[in-house]
GROMACS .gro file of C-alpha atoms in nm:
model
  455
    1MET     CA    1   2.423   9.077  -9.765
    2ALA     CA    2   2.367   8.971  -9.401
    3ARG     CA    3   2.623   8.692  -9.442
    4GLN     CA    4   2.876   8.938  -9.584
    5ARG     CA    5   2.825   9.171  -9.286
    6ALA     CA    6   2.858   8.882  -9.044
    7ALA     CA    7   3.180   8.770  -9.212
    8ALA     CA    8   3.320   9.124  -9.224
    9GLY     CA    9   3.236   9.193  -8.857
   10PRO     CA   10   3.473   8.941  -8.692
   11SER     CA   11   3.744   9.024  -8.945
   12ARG     CA   12   3.736   9.397  -8.863
   13LEU     CA   13   3.715   9.320  -8.491
   14ALA     CA   14   4.024   9.098  -8.516
   15GLN     CA   15   4.209   9.374  -8.702
   16ALA     CA   16   4.113   9.628  -8.434
   17ILE     CA   17   4.231   9.395  -8.157
   18THR     CA   18   4.561   9.340  -8.338
   19GLU     CA   19   4.619   9.715  -8.369
   20ILE     CA   20   4.533   9.776  -8.004
   21GLU     CA   21   4.783   9.509  -7.903
   22ARG     CA   22   5.050   9.690  -8.105
   23ILE     CA   23   5.018   9.998  -7.881
   24PRO     CA   24   5.301   9.993  -7.622
   25ALA     CA   25   5.177   9.933  -7.268
   26THR     CA   26   5.447  10.161  -7.126
   27ARG     CA   27   5.604  10.486  -7.250
   28LEU     CA   28   5.977  10.433  -7.301
   29SER     CA   29   6.191  10.746  -7.325
   30GLY     CA   30   6.554  10.839  -7.384
   31GLU     CA   31   6.748  11.145  -7.495
   32VAL     CA   32   6.965  11.266  -7.780
   33LYS     CA   33   7.338  11.235  -7.715
   34GLY     CA   34   7.457  11.346  -8.056
   35ALA     CA   35   7.339  11.451  -8.402
   36TYR     CA   36   7.563  11.463  -8.707
   37GLY     CA   37   7.499  11.443  -9.080
   38ILE     CA   38   7.174  11.250  -9.112
   39THR     CA   39   7.217  11.039  -8.797
   40ILE     CA   40   7.101  11.082  -8.435
   41GLU     CA   41   7.259  10.899  -8.140
   42VAL     CA   42   7.023  10.817  -7.855
   43ASP     CA   43   7.091  10.700  -7.501
   44GLY     CA   44   6.860  10.541  -7.246
   45LEU     CA   45   6.672  10.310  -7.482
   46GLU     CA   46   6.947  10.070  -7.587
   47ARG     CA   47   6.784   9.771  -7.415
   48HIS     CA   48   6.451   9.834  -7.586
   49LEU     CA   49   6.548   9.950  -7.937
   50ALA     CA   50   6.544   9.716  -8.237
   51VAL     CA   51   6.631   9.793  -8.598
   52GLY     CA   52   6.318   9.914  -8.776
   53ASP     CA   53   6.152  10.062  -8.466
   54ARG     CA   54   6.011  10.414  -8.484
   55CYS     CA   55   6.086  10.693  -8.239
   56ALA     CA   56   5.962  11.049  -8.198
   57VAL     CA   57   6.216  11.321  -8.113
   58GLU     CA   58   6.087  11.637  -7.947
   59THR     CA   59   6.295  11.910  -8.113
   60ARG     CA   60   6.392  12.245  -7.963
   61ARG     CA   61   6.126  12.399  -8.187
   62GLY     CA   62   5.859  12.192  -8.014
   63ASP     CA   63   5.779  11.980  -8.321
   64PRO     CA   64   5.787  11.599  -8.302
   65LEU     CA   65   6.033  11.449  -8.549
   66LEU     CA   66   5.961  11.093  -8.663
   67CYS     CA   67   6.272  10.872  -8.687
   68GLU     CA   68   6.361  10.510  -8.753
   69VAL     CA   69   6.620  10.295  -8.579
   70ILE     CA   70   6.885  10.194  -8.834
   71GLY     CA   71   7.135  10.033  -8.597
   72VAL     CA   72   7.283  10.003  -8.250
   73ARG     CA   73   7.650  10.084  -8.194
   74ASP     CA   74   7.866  10.112  -7.880
   75GLY     CA   75   7.560  10.080  -7.657
   76ARG     CA   76   7.370  10.362  -7.827
   77GLY     CA   77   7.088  10.356  -8.076
   78LEU     CA   78   7.140  10.508  -8.420
   79LEU     CA   79   6.837  10.686  -8.562
   80MET     CA   80   6.768  10.847  -8.896
   81SER     CA   81   6.489  11.098  -8.954
   82TYR     CA   82   6.227  11.105  -9.227
   83LYS     CA   83   6.289  11.482  -9.248
   84ASP     CA   84   6.585  11.714  -9.192
   85LEU     CA   85   6.738  11.739  -8.843
   86GLY     CA   86   6.658  12.107  -8.789
   87GLY     CA   87   6.594  12.176  -8.419
   88VAL     CA   88   6.755  11.856  -8.288
   89GLY     CA   89   7.009  11.904  -8.008
   90VAL     CA   90   7.174  11.720  -7.720
   91GLY     CA   91   6.921  11.639  -7.450
   92CYS     CA   92   6.610  11.639  -7.669
   93PRO     CA   93   6.372  11.371  -7.537
   94ILE     CA   94   6.298  11.065  -7.750
   95THR     CA   95   5.995  10.838  -7.717
   96LEU     CA   96   5.978  10.484  -7.854
   97GLN     CA   97   5.666  10.425  -8.063
   98ALA     CA   98   5.498  10.120  -8.217
   99ASP     CA   99   5.741   9.921  -8.429
  100GLY     CA  100   5.723   9.924  -8.805
  101ILE     CA  101   5.497  10.122  -9.039
  102ALA     CA  102   5.170   9.992  -9.181
  103VAL     CA  103   4.909  10.154  -9.406
  104ARG     CA  104   4.551  10.092  -9.514
  105PRO     CA  105   4.536  10.115  -9.896
  106GLY     CA  106   4.200  10.127 -10.067
  107HIS     CA  107   4.034  10.192 -10.403
  108GLY     CA  108   4.000  10.555 -10.299
  109TRP     CA  109   4.376  10.589 -10.353
  110LEU     CA  110   4.331  10.568 -10.732
  111GLY     CA  111   4.411  10.896 -10.901
  112ARG     CA  112   4.607  11.021 -10.599
  113LEU     CA  113   4.967  11.121 -10.525
  114ILE     CA  114   5.111  11.004 -10.193
  115ASN     CA  115   5.451  10.999 -10.023
  116GLY     CA  116   5.639  10.713  -9.860
  117LEU     CA  117   5.436  10.743  -9.541
  118GLY     CA  118   5.102  10.713  -9.722
  119GLU     CA  119   5.022  11.084  -9.686
  120ALA     CA  120   4.852  11.270  -9.971
  121ILE     CA  121   5.073  11.530 -10.143
  122ASP     CA  122   4.835  11.639 -10.421
  123GLY     CA  123   4.639  11.898 -10.221
  124LYS     CA  124   4.313  11.700 -10.243
  125GLY     CA  125   4.287  11.615  -9.876
  126PRO     CA  126   4.377  11.292  -9.693
  127VAL     CA  127   4.351  10.963  -9.878
  128PRO     CA  128   4.065  10.743  -9.750
  129ALA     CA  129   4.174  10.448  -9.538
  130GLY     CA  130   4.090  10.094  -9.644
  131HIS     CA  131   3.993   9.806  -9.416
  132ALA     CA  132   4.305   9.587  -9.425
  133LEU     CA  133   4.636   9.681  -9.263
  134TYR     CA  134   4.943   9.624  -9.482
  135PRO     CA  135   5.301   9.645  -9.347
  136LEU     CA  136   5.541   9.839  -9.566
  137LYS     CA  137   5.804   9.567  -9.545
  138GLY     CA  138   5.576   9.289  -9.659
  139MET     CA  139   5.677   8.939  -9.764
  140PRO     CA  140   5.623   8.788 -10.109
  141PRO     CA  141   5.385   8.492 -10.145
  142ALA     CA  142   5.541   8.155 -10.065
  143ALA     CA  143   5.730   8.030 -10.370
  144TYR     CA  144   5.554   7.692 -10.369
  145PHE     CA  145   5.206   7.847 -10.388
  146ARG     CA  146   5.275   8.113 -10.652
  147ARG     CA  147   5.129   8.062 -10.996
  148ARG     CA  148   5.345   8.055 -11.305
  149VAL     CA  149   5.381   8.360 -11.527
  150GLY     CA  150   5.056   8.414 -11.718
  151PRO     CA  151   4.970   8.497 -12.080
  152LYS     CA  152   5.106   8.787 -12.286
  153LEU     CA  153   5.001   9.139 -12.196
  154ASP     CA  154   4.919   9.394 -12.462
  155VAL     CA  155   5.148   9.684 -12.366
  156GLY     CA  156   5.084   9.897 -12.675
  157ILE     CA  157   5.453   9.921 -12.771
  158ARG     CA  158   5.541   9.742 -13.096
  159ALA     CA  159   5.893   9.635 -13.002
  160MET     CA  160   5.768   9.468 -12.684
  161ASN     CA  161   5.448   9.323 -12.830
  162SER     CA  162   5.645   9.142 -13.101
  163LEU     CA  163   6.009   9.085 -13.002
  164LEU     CA  164   6.016   9.118 -12.622
  165ASN     CA  165   5.678   9.011 -12.490
  166LEU     CA  166   5.576   9.105 -12.137
  167CYS     CA  167   5.361   8.844 -11.963
  168SER     CA  168   5.127   8.877 -11.668
  169GLY     CA  169   5.331   8.851 -11.348
  170GLN     CA  170   5.665   8.893 -11.523
  171ARG     CA  171   5.929   9.133 -11.387
  172VAL     CA  172   6.156   9.316 -11.630
  173GLY     CA  173   6.409   9.594 -11.606
  174ILE     CA  174   6.460   9.892 -11.835
  175PHE     CA  175   6.834   9.959 -11.839
  176ALA     CA  176   6.946  10.295 -11.970
  177GLY     CA  177   7.160  10.599 -11.908
  178SER     CA  178   7.011  10.940 -11.840
  179GLY     CA  179   6.814  11.114 -12.114
  180VAL     CA  180   6.752  10.808 -12.333
  181GLY     CA  181   6.372  10.797 -12.298
  182LYS     CA  182   6.291  10.591 -11.987
  183SER     CA  183   6.018  10.825 -11.860
  184THR     CA  184   5.851  10.844 -12.202
  185MET     CA  185   5.846  10.467 -12.227
  186LEU     CA  186   5.701  10.433 -11.876
  187GLY     CA  187   5.429  10.680 -11.970
  188MET     CA  188   5.339  10.473 -12.277
  189LEU     CA  189   5.320  10.158 -12.064
  190ALA     CA  190   5.101  10.333 -11.806
  191ARG     CA  191   4.856  10.455 -12.073
  192TYR     CA  192   4.843  10.157 -12.306
  193CYS     CA  193   4.907   9.841 -12.101
  194ALA     CA  194   4.604   9.612 -12.061
  195ALA     CA  195   4.614   9.613 -11.679
  196ASP     CA  196   4.340   9.692 -11.429
  197VAL     CA  197   4.548   9.917 -11.204
  198VAL     CA  198   4.882  10.097 -11.247
  199VAL     CA  199   5.102  10.170 -10.945
  200ILE     CA  200   5.387  10.411 -11.017
  201GLY     CA  201   5.680  10.470 -10.784
  202MET     CA  202   5.889  10.780 -10.857
  203ILE     CA  203   6.191  10.720 -10.635
  204GLY     CA  204   6.448  10.997 -10.604
  205GLU     CA  205   6.292  11.184 -10.896
  206ARG     CA  206   6.373  11.543 -10.984
  207GLY     CA  207   6.105  11.768 -10.836
  208ARG     CA  208   6.029  11.949 -11.160
  209GLU     CA  209   5.980  11.624 -11.351
  210VAL     CA  210   5.691  11.501 -11.136
  211GLN     CA  211   5.431  11.737 -11.285
  212GLU     CA  212   5.583  11.695 -11.631
  213PHE     CA  213   5.540  11.318 -11.608
  214LEU     CA  214   5.184  11.346 -11.478
  215ALA     CA  215   5.074  11.597 -11.742
  216ASP     CA  216   5.275  11.494 -12.048
  217GLU     CA  217   5.331  11.120 -12.008
  218LEU     CA  218   5.050  10.989 -11.786
  219GLY     CA  219   4.762  11.224 -11.865
  220GLU     CA  220   4.420  11.245 -11.698
  221GLU     CA  221   4.300  10.908 -11.828
  222GLY     CA  222   4.614  10.733 -11.713
  223LEU     CA  223   4.599  10.896 -11.369
  224LYS     CA  224   4.241  10.777 -11.309
  225ARG     CA  225   4.352  10.414 -11.285
  226SER     CA  226   4.686  10.487 -11.117
  227VAL     CA  227   4.833  10.544 -10.773
  228VAL     CA  228   5.152  10.752 -10.783
  229ILE     CA  229   5.403  10.736 -10.498
  230VAL     CA  230   5.658  11.019 -10.504
  231SER     CA  231   5.981  11.082 -10.317
  232THR     CA  232   6.200  11.349 -10.474
  233SER     CA  233   6.579  11.351 -10.473
  234ASP     CA  234   6.601  11.622 -10.205
  235GLU     CA  235   6.424  11.407  -9.944
  236PRO     CA  236   6.618  11.205  -9.682
  237PRO     CA  237   6.724  10.852  -9.784
  238LEU     CA  238   6.471  10.695  -9.546
  239MET     CA  239   6.183  10.860  -9.734
  240ARG     CA  240   6.322  10.746 -10.069
  241ARG     CA  241   6.351  10.390  -9.941
  242LEU     CA  242   6.003  10.405  -9.786
  243ALA     CA  243   5.855  10.522 -10.117
  244ALA     CA  244   5.987  10.207 -10.284
  245TYR     CA  245   5.836   9.989 -10.009
  246MET     CA  246   5.508  10.182 -10.033
  247THR     CA  247   5.495  10.122 -10.409
  248LEU     CA  248   5.509   9.745 -10.360
  249THR     CA  249   5.265   9.759 -10.067
  250VAL     CA  250   4.999   9.942 -10.269
  251ALA     CA  251   5.048   9.699 -10.558
  252GLU     CA  252   5.005   9.405 -10.319
  253TYR     CA  253   4.673   9.545 -10.198
  254PHE     CA  254   4.525   9.562 -10.548
  255ARG     CA  255   4.673   9.220 -10.631
  256ASP     CA  256   4.493   9.074 -10.329
  257GLN     CA  257   4.168   9.220 -10.467
  258GLY     CA  258   4.209   8.993 -10.770
  259GLN     CA  259   4.321   9.268 -11.009
  260GLN     CA  260   4.599   9.267 -11.265
  261VAL     CA  261   4.849   9.528 -11.150
  262LEU     CA  262   5.115   9.698 -11.359
  263LEU     CA  263   5.390   9.827 -11.130
  264LEU     CA  264   5.630  10.089 -11.268
  265MET     CA  265   5.926  10.197 -11.056
  266ASP     CA  266   6.172  10.468 -11.156
  267SER     CA  267   6.426  10.386 -11.039
  268VAL     CA  268   6.573  10.089 -10.857
  269THR     CA  269   6.913  10.256 -10.875
  270ARG     CA  270   6.799  10.547 -10.659
  271PHE     CA  271   6.649  10.301 -10.409
  272ALA     CA  272   6.991  10.134 -10.392
  273MET     CA  273   7.160  10.472 -10.346
  274ALA     CA  274   6.924  10.553 -10.057
  275GLN     CA  275   6.999  10.217  -9.894
  276ARG     CA  276   7.371  10.284  -9.941
  277GLU     CA  277   7.342  10.615  -9.754
  278ILE     CA  278   7.153  10.443  -9.472
  279GLY     CA  279   7.403  10.159  -9.454
  280LEU     CA  280   7.705  10.390  -9.445
  281ALA     CA  281   7.543  10.601  -9.172
  282ALA     CA  282   7.486  10.284  -8.968
  283GLY     CA  283   7.853  10.193  -8.998
  284GLU     CA  284   7.842   9.927  -9.272
  285PRO     CA  285   8.165   9.880  -9.468
  286PRO     CA  286   8.150  10.001  -9.830
  287THR     CA  287   8.212   9.736 -10.094
  288THR     CA  288   8.188   9.758 -10.475
  289LYS     CA  289   8.163  10.123 -10.582
  290GLY     CA  290   8.078  10.221 -10.225
  291TYR     CA  291   7.761  10.008 -10.204
  292THR     CA  292   7.713   9.839  -9.869
  293PRO     CA  293   7.622   9.469  -9.823
  294SER     CA  294   7.268   9.561  -9.715
  295VAL     CA  295   7.201   9.705 -10.062
  296PHE     CA  296   7.244   9.365 -10.226
  297ALA     CA  297   7.037   9.203  -9.951
  298GLU     CA  298   6.749   9.451  -9.988
  299LEU     CA  299   6.724   9.434 -10.368
  300PRO     CA  300   6.581   9.078 -10.388
  301ARG     CA  301   6.354   9.145 -10.088
  302LEU     CA  302   6.205   9.437 -10.276
  303LEU     CA  303   6.188   9.291 -10.627
  304GLU     CA  304   6.060   8.948 -10.524
  305ARG     CA  305   5.743   9.108 -10.389
  306ALA     CA  306   5.634   9.164 -10.750
  307GLY     CA  307   5.535   8.872 -10.968
  308PRO     CA  308   5.254   8.617 -10.997
  309GLY     CA  309   5.009   8.585 -10.710
  310VAL     CA  310   4.855   8.277 -10.554
  311ALA     CA  311   4.515   8.123 -10.628
  312ASP     CA  312   4.221   8.369 -10.632
  313SER     CA  313   4.450   8.673 -10.645
  314GLY     CA  314   4.581   8.887 -10.928
  315ASP     CA  315   4.938   8.937 -11.045
  316ILE     CA  316   5.191   9.219 -11.015
  317THR     CA  317   5.366   9.273 -11.347
  318GLY     CA  318   5.673   9.478 -11.260
  319VAL     CA  319   5.875   9.714 -11.479
  320PHE     CA  320   6.177   9.856 -11.296
  321THR     CA  321   6.412  10.113 -11.446
  322VAL     CA  322   6.784  10.092 -11.378
  323LEU     CA  323   6.997  10.402 -11.432
  324VAL     CA  324   7.329  10.266 -11.557
  325ASP     CA  325   7.625  10.477 -11.450
  326GLY     CA  326   7.815  10.608 -11.752
  327ASP     CA  327   7.621  10.369 -11.979
  328ASP     CA  328   7.807  10.081 -11.809
  329HIS     CA  329   7.556   9.796 -11.812
  330ASN     CA  330   7.783   9.582 -11.595
  331GLU     CA  331   7.800   9.819 -11.298
  332PRO     CA  332   7.708   9.653 -10.963
  333ILE     CA  333   7.339   9.749 -10.932
  334ALA     CA  334   7.260   9.676 -11.297
  335ASP     CA  335   7.435   9.340 -11.270
  336ALA     CA  336   7.252   9.247 -10.948
  337VAL     CA  337   6.908   9.351 -11.075
  338ARG     CA  338   6.955   9.172 -11.406
  339GLY     CA  339   7.016   8.849 -11.217
  340ILE     CA  340   6.694   8.889 -11.013
  341LEU     CA  341   6.444   8.993 -11.280
  342ASP     CA  342   6.282   8.790 -11.559
  343GLY     CA  343   6.418   8.993 -11.846
  344HIS     CA  344   6.573   9.325 -11.939
  345LEU     CA  345   6.521   9.593 -12.203
  346VAL     CA  346   6.827   9.794 -12.300
  347LEU     CA  347   6.773  10.149 -12.422
  348ASP     CA  348   7.076  10.227 -12.638
  349ARG     CA  349   7.212  10.583 -12.646
  350SER     CA  350   7.348  10.537 -13.000
  351ILE     CA  351   6.998  10.445 -13.120
  352ALA     CA  352   6.847  10.748 -12.945
  353GLU     CA  353   7.112  10.973 -13.100
  354ARG     CA  354   7.000  10.873 -13.448
  355GLY     CA  355   6.642  10.965 -13.357
  356ARG     CA  356   6.470  10.628 -13.322
  357TYR     CA  357   6.240  10.607 -13.017
  358PRO     CA  358   6.180  10.403 -12.813
  359ALA     CA  359   6.554  10.335 -12.831
  360ILE     CA  360   6.523   9.962 -12.752
  361ASN     CA  361   6.811   9.748 -12.874
  362PRO     CA  362   6.652   9.407 -12.947
  363LEU     CA  363   6.990   9.234 -12.968
  364LYS     CA  364   7.092   9.335 -12.615
  365SER     CA  365   6.746   9.282 -12.465
  366ILE     CA  366   6.580   8.961 -12.358
  367SER     CA  367   6.246   8.841 -12.218
  368ARG     CA  368   6.281   8.518 -12.021
  369ALA     CA  369   5.912   8.444 -12.079
  370MET     CA  370   5.991   8.378 -12.444
  371PRO     CA  371   5.953   8.161 -12.642
  372GLY     CA  372   5.712   7.990 -12.400
  373CYS     CA  373   5.442   8.252 -12.458
  374ASN     CA  374   5.467   8.250 -12.839
  375SER     CA  375   5.336   8.026 -13.111
  376GLU     CA  376   5.584   7.852 -13.340
  377ASP     CA  377   5.527   8.107 -13.618
  378GLU     CA  378   5.583   8.397 -13.379
  379THR     CA  379   5.905   8.239 -13.251
  380LEU     CA  380   6.031   8.199 -13.608
  381MET     CA  381   5.958   8.568 -13.680
  382VAL     CA  382   6.150   8.678 -13.372
  383ARG     CA  383   6.443   8.455 -13.465
  384ARG     CA  384   6.453   8.586 -13.821
  385THR     CA  385   6.437   8.948 -13.705
  386ARG     CA  386   6.728   8.895 -13.467
  387GLN     CA  387   6.931   8.723 -13.738
  388LEU     CA  388   6.877   9.011 -13.982
  389LEU     CA  389   6.970   9.274 -13.721
  390SER     CA  390   7.272   9.076 -13.602
  391THR     CA  391   7.403   9.028 -13.956
  392TYR     CA  392   7.364   9.400 -14.027
  393GLU     CA  393   7.534   9.504 -13.700
  394ASP     CA  394   7.830   9.275 -13.774
  395MET     CA  395   7.892   9.456 -14.104
  396ALA     CA  396   7.764   9.802 -14.000
  397ASP     CA  397   8.101   9.977 -14.008
  398LEU     CA  398   8.188   9.847 -14.354
  399ILE     CA  399   7.842   9.936 -14.484
  400ARG     CA  400   7.861  10.293 -14.350
  401ILE     CA  401   8.198  10.370 -14.511
  402GLY     CA  402   8.096  10.206 -14.840
  403ALA     CA  403   8.351   9.926 -14.816
  404TYR     CA  404   8.094   9.650 -14.862
  405ARG     CA  405   8.002   9.559 -15.219
  406LYS     CA  406   7.656   9.433 -15.295
  407GLY     CA  407   7.654   9.065 -15.396
  408THR     CA  408   7.952   8.966 -15.180
  409ASP     CA  409   7.733   8.789 -14.922
  410PRO     CA  410   7.362   8.710 -14.986
  411LYS     CA  411   7.283   8.720 -14.610
  412VAL     CA  412   7.433   9.067 -14.573
  413ASP     CA  413   7.246   9.183 -14.883
  414GLU     CA  414   6.921   9.059 -14.730
  415ALA     CA  415   6.999   9.228 -14.398
  416ILE     CA  416   7.067   9.560 -14.573
  417GLN     CA  417   6.744   9.527 -14.766
  418HIS     CA  418   6.535   9.481 -14.450
  419PHE     CA  419   6.722   9.700 -14.201
  420ASP     CA  420   6.536  10.024 -14.276
  421LYS     CA  421   6.201   9.843 -14.268
  422ILE     CA  422   6.279   9.694 -13.925
  423GLU     CA  423   6.397  10.031 -13.793
  424SER     CA  424   6.079  10.193 -13.918
  425PHE     CA  425   5.877   9.918 -13.749
  426LEU     CA  426   6.057   9.967 -13.415
  427ALA     CA  427   6.010  10.346 -13.420
  428GLN     CA  428   5.690  10.461 -13.250
  429ARG     CA  429   5.550  10.798 -13.143
  430ARG     CA  430   5.453  10.827 -12.779
  431ASP     CA  431   5.090  10.907 -12.873
  432GLU     CA  432   5.069  10.598 -13.096
  433ARG     CA  433   4.936  10.266 -12.970
  434SER     CA  434   5.000   9.933 -13.140
  435SER     CA  435   4.807   9.622 -13.034
  436LEU     CA  436   4.949   9.269 -13.012
  437GLU     CA  437   4.783   9.160 -13.336
  438GLU     CA  438   4.882   9.476 -13.523
  439SER     CA  439   5.243   9.447 -13.401
  440GLN     CA  440   5.273   9.090 -13.527
  441VAL     CA  441   5.130   9.181 -13.869
  442LEU     CA  442   5.362   9.482 -13.909
  443LEU     CA  443   5.668   9.279 -13.806
  444ALA     CA  444   5.579   9.007 -14.056
  445GLU     CA  445   5.560   9.270 -14.331
  446ALA     CA  446   5.895   9.421 -14.229
  447ILE     CA  447   6.088   9.092 -14.246
  448MET     CA  448   5.898   8.931 -14.534
  449PRO     CA  449   6.148   8.797 -14.792
  450THR     CA  450   6.150   9.003 -15.110
  451PRO     CA  451   6.051   8.791 -15.411
  452ALA     CA  452   6.327   8.739 -15.663
  453PRO     CA  453   6.289   8.947 -15.982
  454SER     CA  454   6.141   8.758 -16.274
  455ALA     CA  455   6.368   8.679 -16.567
   0.00000   0.00000   0.00000
């Protein structure tokens, strides 16, 4: 115990010294020269401002307004506020503060709701501060020192446990349009996944859906091992972007404690939209579908922070939802995210419309950790299941209108015979959990060849 205290003492002292050194030695001030839309122009600090710095604006109402520098143009700094610009006018004084934002996560954050600044929003008082200081814009572990993706995780969802395995440290995307069941699936993962800690980022979420998700999808038991970061759609783009950074920062803290972390973010698309608003306000040129170049630069910086850790640390297994615009799975953000992550699950609207949930389409989905995480028998089962579904889908139109005659093609006959069994296997209630072993047994039964009738 004495050795632990002795080791902790210098460490905390070094942290305190570092924080003291971050405090500016002089007070640098400027003033507002213009405010329009979501942007503030400031004069008098142009030689001291850098992108990412924080400033405090003293509004006409007497309240300090925290802002961030998003660019410098024509000799003036461009600021964006974390809140609305009410009370800001020409001549309002601006003070430069310590650069960047850092937080002190801790185990006391479990079961709590916080915003992008690390402030509690659940009415239970401030969240307790941990010992270590973590910057919101952290860096991923060095690629050379990161471990490989680990063994399979039991996520409790049959389709994933059998056909699209999720491994420890893997990063996958859930691609779907609106109203196809993303939130329900995230809730099932949060409740059933065999992880130590769950970190949930609700980025740009509808305000009314926050409590619905907590009560209906996560539940009390799920919340006890979770930290939920919330930024609703009505908040400024800076807060929505910060909430995404905060989600990864909290996950990194628990990873460094040696725990297996499940990170759920809904959604990456709204993070990209927030970055687009910031980029356009800073004067970036719009490119594909109005997205600015900084959007495609920020996506890998965010997503690469999830994944396997280094020696003596845990892993961050990331599940990121992507809201595809008009069910177009090749739109710019979906295409960019798919190229960064280690797999994708496609929720198909046509499957949801016929009442099968979760509406995962196994033929359009892929896990890049497979078949490396499966045994030979499991790989053969996955291959056979895909072949049966593919054969059925190729002939689906003819089968539905009654144009296909039984006996024309033995492979099609077999696919028809097993299709309903596979569909029944893939369907799962949200209050139903299916383990890895159970999922494999049920899949084997669904695709088992039917013995030929005796003569």
